């Protein structure tokens, strides 16, 4: 007897209910073929979330295959909750980045908070203790009140979760551009450390072994969240607010500690976070990896209220839950342990020899699906891309009032100080933070050692739009620059591909070309991809700029060299690298032309690597005091940011045209060091001073007081946020 | 000295506190909030964090947990009791220190290094500092505005119980108060985190002396009183 009133198999077919859940006609047909019959309501829901873009990567698999995923130090590549990379002494670093864009668009606080919670559980489910959080955020311009509301909510949500659970947020990046109006990007990254012999895999093996549920009671929140993440945002998206989950960092903290405890027990077979698609994906994926079947007795699942159907239970994305497989006979040990943490836990199933995912509710069977096809046979779509025509016009900004341009850029929220944001995040909890948000990568010491992990996150959307192939390379290279600027050896990376609808030929081309560029850069810079996430269909009023976000980690063998480095008046300022008139995707182009021309950008990855490694060596041996990669806004903005951040003046003369100060070609650095140093491809351009900021060029002179530079830079975001319109 | 680091399920500076006590030469162990005795310990450290999630008022749930009574007994016995951040909030909730910690005036969480002034170096906690000395400790809190009524404030001033003030008040605390002691001088609550200021590599080592003085409590305390 069916206890719940649900549409029948025939209703699902006749009324195309599968389409409402996100399955296409041909996908539905494939489900029928796999099952050898029509799927019932629960089964249709299960296939729809497992085959959503978010869970199956059906449009992005071909691109992800291009990435190098192995290397001497890679212990575990893509496929698990997060990647694992060796840092010596039997220790490893575990990390991953993930998007929470769509939930954040309709419910910024909870969307961002649960994004942080989810990525933390990915790291913890590998068995690692998180040591650092990062985030990459993109919003429309802050002149719009809705974007201010989104920023306020997202930042509060990130802090609300990360601060409470007690993991320092140590770095991040923020960009403002109209293409993100109403569709902010919220990418969260978490980094943890682990001993080699503690690494867990999400697997369900051993017939008769028990499946344990632990964490928050399942409620009706977040049903079809993964499907929601895989469609465009529209005016109706507001009605999807129930698809957004609610975070509970206090339970998250208890669950984290309990999980790290469980991982030490020899009877643990496998563990996985109930993230996107909740109970469905965690059970199906674990069974698939273990080449087993799994039977779940859903009446045993701790639920928040009576009457939740098997369908709702399987599709709920209630937060703060984990699924464990433990050796038969040891289940009470685990249940007792979880009771000690005051967490709900229950045995809800067992590993079977059927190769099927079987769901029971009071002995009635609600679903019976072969595991392998559900998990691995999602359709893969290879579409045709279409490269847009190149723009042939050349740039000229020499007739502009470049002093005005300088002030506008340094005072724009994209280039200004992000203090308003990062001071809302606890960045030192754990007492191992050596370098925190404010300028460049975060650095966190590995507790009890002299080693430290450098971590950075970056994206270069305007470059990718102008030239997807080389823009993709630059996104990786920019993050590489951030890492080497701490003196760390870059180890590996994770990526989050935020794009519009892949079903549009131009977007498909962006994906195809930019990931090819990223793959090439990973190869050349020796930073394989060990984990990642894809977020497509980021379309609201228009399509977002193509935004591959790169998260990278590096290793500092002995972090003590960082103590006591201080830059001061009298130090020399060097410019390393040639400057070319490269303006495609630049900030001056955005300001003056209000557009992005599709033009070739240049980057020499071999040079990039050699230069980066050379500078890194000089920082470690004390030859140079500071390395600052030149990025958005070019030389002028980097010098101004340095001046404002350190509250120091500078007097520099540069043998360039004024407009070149705003060029954004690749592979350049500002270096601070004692005078008279011979740096390859470097030129001494001036000194740090106690008074005044001065840049001289062939045809442009910029003169400001230190206070003027600092106040403009510091005020960039607060001035927008206090606006009352 | 053997210190108890009281651990609530949402404590998140517990390891930092334990490490600080050990670095200062002491012994330290975690004690679960469900325990009912602290007799085995010479001093009590209540770390920062979000004891029970703090979805209710900060420290309110912690104040009714089993360990509370033992903390009061330790304080009454003259043992040193240090509460940092959430620990300070708990000490005011259970009545060992007067006043309350309310939302920051900015209504946002604030995390940064603050310069503070040691306004009283005649307690057994602060005798390692000069009077008027400026020290740098990190702050990280959403509810760090120290509030008290006029009568309480006058008592604090008369008895020289304000031991630490902010140079650049980040949260709106009354009279820039960052930390106070009880009348007997053995219970100290402060919002800034001295346990995060033990090494110049991490930005400051100004906090170490506080833990060293706590570890030399008997000699130190007798000397002062």
Tab-separated table of C-alpha atoms in Angstrom, chain A residues 14-324:
chain	number	residue	atom	x	y	z
A	14	UNK	CA	1.437	12.180	-19.667
A	15	UNK	CA	1.900	15.467	-17.891
A	16	UNK	CA	5.657	15.545	-18.533
A	17	UNK	CA	6.254	16.028	-14.804
A	18	UNK	CA	9.834	14.945	-15.413
A	19	UNK	CA	10.378	18.153	-17.392
A	20	UNK	CA	9.414	20.248	-14.344
A	21	UNK	CA	12.186	18.435	-12.487
A	22	UNK	CA	14.712	19.295	-15.183
A	23	UNK	CA	14.846	16.092	-17.265
A	24	UNK	CA	14.566	16.385	-21.051
A	25	UNK	CA	12.450	14.023	-23.148
A	26	UNK	CA	15.482	12.053	-24.269
A	27	UNK	CA	16.816	11.859	-20.723
A	28	UNK	CA	13.456	10.526	-19.572
A	29	UNK	CA	13.601	7.925	-22.346
A	30	UNK	CA	17.047	6.893	-21.162
A	31	UNK	CA	15.750	6.461	-17.619
A	32	UNK	CA	12.988	4.187	-18.945
A	33	UNK	CA	15.603	2.202	-20.841
A	34	UNK	CA	17.853	1.829	-17.759
A	35	UNK	CA	14.981	0.721	-15.530
A	36	UNK	CA	13.226	-1.340	-18.189
A	37	UNK	CA	10.000	0.340	-17.041
A	38	UNK	CA	8.598	3.782	-16.322
A	39	UNK	CA	10.089	5.455	-13.254
A	40	UNK	CA	7.821	6.286	-10.346
A	41	UNK	CA	7.737	9.712	-8.723
A	42	UNK	CA	10.634	9.135	-6.301
A	43	UNK	CA	12.771	7.561	-9.006
A	44	UNK	CA	12.118	10.388	-11.429
A	45	UNK	CA	13.212	12.883	-8.784
A	46	UNK	CA	16.369	10.915	-8.052
A	47	UNK	CA	17.387	10.767	-11.700
A	48	UNK	CA	16.631	14.444	-12.204
A	49	UNK	CA	18.986	15.622	-9.451
A	50	UNK	CA	21.716	13.100	-10.210
A	51	UNK	CA	21.627	14.124	-13.855
A	52	UNK	CA	21.490	17.865	-13.171
A	53	UNK	CA	24.480	19.820	-14.423
A	54	UNK	CA	25.449	20.446	-10.810
A	55	UNK	CA	25.868	16.735	-10.044
A	56	UNK	CA	26.680	15.171	-13.424
A	57	UNK	CA	28.683	17.831	-15.293
A	58	UNK	CA	26.830	16.810	-18.424
A	59	UNK	CA	27.862	19.901	-20.387
A	60	UNK	CA	31.264	20.370	-18.833
A	61	UNK	CA	32.809	16.889	-18.689
A	62	UNK	CA	34.574	17.241	-22.059
A	63	UNK	CA	36.276	20.432	-20.859
A	64	UNK	CA	37.266	19.096	-17.482
A	65	UNK	CA	38.973	16.168	-19.203
A	66	UNK	CA	41.564	18.558	-20.619
A	67	UNK	CA	42.982	19.393	-17.202
A	68	UNK	CA	46.157	17.701	-16.011
A	69	UNK	CA	45.167	16.014	-12.753
A	70	UNK	CA	48.280	14.144	-11.738
A	71	UNK	CA	51.707	15.098	-10.480
A	72	UNK	CA	54.428	13.972	-8.099
A	73	UNK	CA	52.626	15.467	-5.148
A	74	UNK	CA	49.037	14.628	-6.027
A	75	UNK	CA	47.694	11.982	-3.647
A	76	UNK	CA	44.072	12.212	-4.738
A	77	UNK	CA	42.679	14.034	-7.762
A	78	UNK	CA	39.130	14.909	-8.856
A	79	UNK	CA	36.289	12.512	-8.112
A	80	UNK	CA	36.219	12.681	-4.324
A	81	UNK	CA	34.952	15.470	-2.090
A	82	UNK	CA	38.232	17.358	-2.472
A	83	UNK	CA	41.765	17.000	-3.848
A	84	UNK	CA	44.718	15.939	-1.695
A	85	UNK	CA	48.334	17.041	-2.238
A	86	UNK	CA	51.480	15.934	-0.404
A	87	UNK	CA	53.354	18.518	1.703
A	88	UNK	CA	55.973	16.139	3.114
A	89	UNK	CA	56.428	14.575	6.571
A	90	UNK	CA	53.421	12.308	6.000
A	91	UNK	CA	51.217	15.412	5.837
A	92	UNK	CA	48.973	16.593	3.042
A	93	UNK	CA	46.830	19.558	2.136
A	94	UNK	CA	43.188	19.082	1.111
A	95	UNK	CA	41.258	21.764	-0.756
A	96	UNK	CA	38.369	22.604	-3.041
A	97	UNK	CA	36.316	25.557	-4.272
A	98	UNK	CA	32.577	25.511	-4.844
A	99	UNK	CA	29.911	27.930	-6.032
A	100	UNK	CA	26.716	28.964	-4.284
A	101	UNK	CA	25.614	31.519	-6.840
A	102	UNK	CA	21.951	30.819	-7.363
A	103	UNK	CA	20.998	30.442	-3.685
A	104	UNK	CA	22.907	33.646	-2.924
A	105	UNK	CA	20.967	35.511	-5.595
A	106	UNK	CA	17.609	34.813	-3.948
A	107	UNK	CA	18.691	34.582	-0.288
A	108	UNK	CA	22.143	36.150	0.122
A	109	UNK	CA	22.763	35.422	3.818
A	110	UNK	CA	21.779	31.744	3.799
A	111	UNK	CA	23.037	31.177	0.275
A	112	UNK	CA	26.527	32.301	1.230
A	113	UNK	CA	26.469	30.690	4.681
A	114	UNK	CA	25.500	27.278	3.354
A	115	UNK	CA	28.091	27.635	0.599
A	116	UNK	CA	30.742	27.961	3.291
A	117	UNK	CA	29.242	25.099	5.316
A	118	UNK	CA	29.122	22.815	2.284
A	119	UNK	CA	32.713	23.356	1.254
A	120	UNK	CA	33.890	22.819	4.839
A	121	UNK	CA	32.078	19.442	4.930
A	122	UNK	CA	33.749	18.466	1.661
A	123	UNK	CA	37.136	18.954	3.310
A	124	UNK	CA	36.128	17.332	6.593
A	125	UNK	CA	34.656	14.273	4.835
A	126	UNK	CA	38.154	13.535	3.492
A	127	UNK	CA	39.262	13.484	7.126
A	128	UNK	CA	41.102	16.812	7.115
A	129	UNK	CA	40.921	19.596	9.686
A	130	UNK	CA	40.122	22.881	7.906
A	131	UNK	CA	42.746	25.601	8.434
A	132	UNK	CA	41.626	28.332	6.081
A	133	UNK	CA	38.667	29.696	4.148
A	134	UNK	CA	38.745	31.901	1.056
A	135	UNK	CA	36.061	33.393	-1.096
A	136	UNK	CA	35.716	34.854	-4.549
A	137	UNK	CA	32.796	37.230	-4.899
A	138	UNK	CA	31.296	39.123	-7.807
A	139	UNK	CA	28.447	41.602	-7.739
A	140	UNK	CA	26.916	44.222	-9.981
A	141	UNK	CA	28.044	47.793	-9.350
A	142	UNK	CA	27.384	49.124	-5.847
A	143	UNK	CA	25.607	52.172	-7.270
A	144	UNK	CA	22.566	49.840	-7.425
A	145	UNK	CA	20.850	49.345	-4.085
A	146	UNK	CA	20.041	45.701	-4.855
A	147	UNK	CA	23.729	44.926	-5.298
A	148	UNK	CA	24.518	46.591	-1.980
A	149	UNK	CA	21.832	44.442	-0.364
A	150	UNK	CA	23.344	41.326	-1.913
A	151	UNK	CA	26.889	42.265	-0.837
A	152	UNK	CA	25.750	43.008	2.708
A	153	UNK	CA	23.895	39.700	2.972
A	154	UNK	CA	26.607	37.568	1.376
A	155	UNK	CA	29.371	39.002	3.548
A	156	UNK	CA	27.288	38.599	6.697
A	157	UNK	CA	26.466	35.017	5.683
A	158	UNK	CA	30.089	34.065	5.055
A	159	UNK	CA	31.102	35.568	8.387
A	160	UNK	CA	28.097	34.153	10.193
A	161	UNK	CA	29.086	30.617	9.285
A	162	UNK	CA	32.892	30.752	9.166
A	163	UNK	CA	33.288	32.767	12.365
A	164	UNK	CA	31.006	30.500	14.364
A	165	UNK	CA	32.544	27.231	13.196
A	166	UNK	CA	35.969	28.672	13.969
A	167	UNK	CA	37.941	28.521	10.724
A	168	UNK	CA	39.832	31.662	9.762
A	169	UNK	CA	38.880	33.360	6.500
A	170	UNK	CA	42.296	34.445	5.285
A	171	UNK	CA	42.009	35.668	1.716
A	172	UNK	CA	39.640	36.420	-1.102
A	173	UNK	CA	38.877	38.592	-4.060
A	174	UNK	CA	35.962	40.788	-5.037
A	175	UNK	CA	35.023	42.314	-8.369
A	176	UNK	CA	32.142	44.577	-9.342
A	177	UNK	CA	30.762	44.600	-12.859
A	178	UNK	CA	27.281	45.188	-14.294
A	179	UNK	CA	27.219	41.714	-15.841
A	180	UNK	CA	26.661	40.290	-12.335
A	181	UNK	CA	23.562	42.427	-11.673
A	182	UNK	CA	21.090	40.194	-9.885
A	183	UNK	CA	23.359	37.154	-10.374
A	184	UNK	CA	26.200	37.498	-7.897
A	185	UNK	CA	28.946	34.899	-7.895
A	186	UNK	CA	29.716	33.415	-4.507
A	187	UNK	CA	32.579	30.925	-4.678
A	188	UNK	CA	33.906	29.531	-1.415
A	189	UNK	CA	37.136	27.622	-0.944
A	190	UNK	CA	38.319	25.637	2.032
A	191	UNK	CA	41.801	24.302	2.778
A	192	UNK	CA	42.589	21.633	5.353
A	193	UNK	CA	45.477	19.482	6.465
A	194	UNK	CA	45.634	15.756	7.112
A	195	UNK	CA	48.081	12.902	7.703
A	196	UNK	CA	48.458	10.587	4.701
A	197	UNK	CA	47.161	7.538	6.538
A	198	UNK	CA	43.920	9.269	7.546
A	199	UNK	CA	42.654	10.035	4.025
A	200	UNK	CA	39.064	8.805	3.606
A	201	UNK	CA	37.143	7.966	0.490
A	202	UNK	CA	33.423	8.099	0.015
A	203	UNK	CA	32.828	4.433	-0.585
A	204	UNK	CA	30.268	1.813	0.414
A	205	UNK	CA	31.869	-1.633	0.496
A	206	UNK	CA	31.375	-4.896	2.330
A	207	UNK	CA	28.009	-6.631	2.092
A	208	UNK	CA	26.099	-6.190	5.328
A	209	UNK	CA	28.021	-3.148	6.505
A	210	UNK	CA	25.821	-0.484	8.019
A	211	UNK	CA	24.865	2.932	6.725
A	212	UNK	CA	24.722	5.605	9.428
A	213	UNK	CA	23.066	8.986	9.146
A	214	UNK	CA	24.373	11.765	11.393
A	215	UNK	CA	23.602	15.454	11.728
A	216	UNK	CA	20.577	17.700	11.490
A	217	UNK	CA	17.190	16.097	11.138
A	218	UNK	CA	15.969	16.065	7.551
A	219	UNK	CA	13.442	18.734	6.730
A	220	UNK	CA	11.777	19.956	3.584
A	221	UNK	CA	14.443	22.569	2.883
A	222	UNK	CA	16.518	22.677	-0.235
A	223	UNK	CA	14.384	20.241	-2.197
A	224	UNK	CA	15.671	20.278	-5.774
A	225	UNK	CA	18.498	22.639	-4.845
A	226	UNK	CA	20.844	20.973	-7.321
A	227	UNK	CA	18.271	21.368	-10.084
A	228	UNK	CA	17.758	25.013	-9.162
A	229	UNK	CA	21.518	25.534	-9.385
A	230	UNK	CA	21.412	24.252	-12.947
A	231	UNK	CA	18.916	26.643	-14.476
A	232	UNK	CA	18.816	30.320	-15.398
A	233	UNK	CA	17.671	32.904	-12.887
A	234	UNK	CA	14.393	34.526	-13.859
A	235	UNK	CA	11.722	36.737	-12.312
A	236	UNK	CA	10.207	33.544	-10.917
A	237	UNK	CA	13.450	32.573	-9.168
A	238	UNK	CA	12.258	34.365	-6.058
A	239	UNK	CA	9.680	31.580	-5.776
A	240	UNK	CA	12.625	29.148	-5.504
A	241	UNK	CA	13.546	30.449	-2.095
A	242	UNK	CA	12.436	27.156	-0.575
A	243	UNK	CA	15.228	25.608	-2.690
A	244	UNK	CA	17.716	27.471	-0.512
A	245	UNK	CA	18.966	25.618	2.540
A	246	UNK	CA	19.414	27.099	5.993
A	247	UNK	CA	22.813	26.887	7.661
A	248	UNK	CA	23.368	25.941	11.299
A	249	UNK	CA	27.044	26.545	12.033
A	250	UNK	CA	26.735	25.379	15.644
A	251	UNK	CA	25.597	21.943	14.504
A	252	UNK	CA	28.172	22.245	11.720
A	253	UNK	CA	30.888	22.681	14.346
A	254	UNK	CA	29.720	19.676	16.367
A	255	UNK	CA	29.442	17.620	13.169
A	256	UNK	CA	32.942	18.643	12.105
A	257	UNK	CA	34.473	17.564	15.401
A	258	UNK	CA	32.434	14.347	15.447
A	259	UNK	CA	33.458	13.510	11.889
A	260	UNK	CA	37.139	14.096	12.619
A	261	UNK	CA	36.680	11.766	15.591
A	262	UNK	CA	34.889	9.124	13.483
A	263	UNK	CA	37.676	9.164	10.929
A	264	UNK	CA	40.140	7.920	13.547
A	265	UNK	CA	38.072	4.761	14.084
A	266	UNK	CA	39.340	1.700	12.177
A	267	UNK	CA	35.778	0.437	11.617
A	268	UNK	CA	34.903	3.359	9.366
A	269	UNK	CA	34.584	2.188	5.755
A	270	UNK	CA	33.532	5.339	3.971
A	271	UNK	CA	32.019	8.749	4.575
A	272	UNK	CA	30.457	11.414	2.422
A	273	UNK	CA	28.875	14.782	2.958
A	274	UNK	CA	25.195	15.075	2.129
A	275	UNK	CA	25.695	18.104	-0.063
A	276	UNK	CA	23.973	18.819	-3.359
A	277	UNK	CA	21.175	16.272	-3.874
A	278	UNK	CA	21.615	15.210	-0.245
A	279	UNK	CA	20.838	11.611	0.621
A	280	UNK	CA	20.477	10.729	-3.049
A	281	UNK	CA	23.938	11.647	-4.254
A	282	UNK	CA	25.786	10.593	-1.121
A	283	UNK	CA	24.263	7.097	-1.073
A	284	UNK	CA	24.361	6.534	-4.846
A	285	UNK	CA	27.906	7.823	-5.274
A	286	UNK	CA	29.250	5.825	-2.349
A	287	UNK	CA	27.606	2.677	-3.667
A	288	UNK	CA	28.946	3.328	-7.159
A	289	UNK	CA	32.503	3.797	-5.871
A	290	UNK	CA	32.248	0.672	-3.749
A	291	UNK	CA	30.705	-1.264	-6.660
A	292	UNK	CA	27.970	-2.284	-4.262
A	293	UNK	CA	24.291	-1.930	-3.814
A	294	UNK	CA	22.760	0.009	-0.979
A	295	UNK	CA	19.414	-0.353	0.757
A	296	UNK	CA	17.998	2.503	2.805
A	297	UNK	CA	15.124	2.295	5.266
A	298	UNK	CA	13.837	5.802	5.114
A	299	UNK	CA	11.505	5.407	8.085
A	300	UNK	CA	14.702	5.366	10.186
A	301	UNK	CA	15.919	8.751	8.922
A	302	UNK	CA	15.729	11.400	11.663
A	303	UNK	CA	13.127	13.863	10.397
A	304	UNK	CA	12.074	17.281	11.566
A	305	UNK	CA	8.372	16.635	11.107
A	306	UNK	CA	6.062	13.719	10.378
A	307	UNK	CA	4.769	13.195	6.874
A	308	UNK	CA	7.920	13.801	4.892
A	309	UNK	CA	7.745	11.510	1.889
A	310	UNK	CA	10.569	9.312	0.562
A	311	UNK	CA	10.747	11.647	-2.423
A	312	UNK	CA	11.230	14.676	-0.175
A	313	UNK	CA	13.735	12.879	2.025
A	314	UNK	CA	15.863	11.848	-0.907
A	315	UNK	CA	15.830	15.301	-2.492
A	316	UNK	CA	16.109	17.431	0.630
A	317	UNK	CA	19.323	19.393	0.981
A	318	UNK	CA	19.052	19.994	4.697
A	319	UNK	CA	22.505	21.117	5.820
A	320	UNK	CA	24.947	19.683	8.372
A	321	UNK	CA	24.487	15.998	7.577
A	322	UNK	CA	26.941	13.201	6.829
A	323	UNK	CA	26.471	9.632	5.638
A	324	UNK	CA	28.818	6.935	6.934
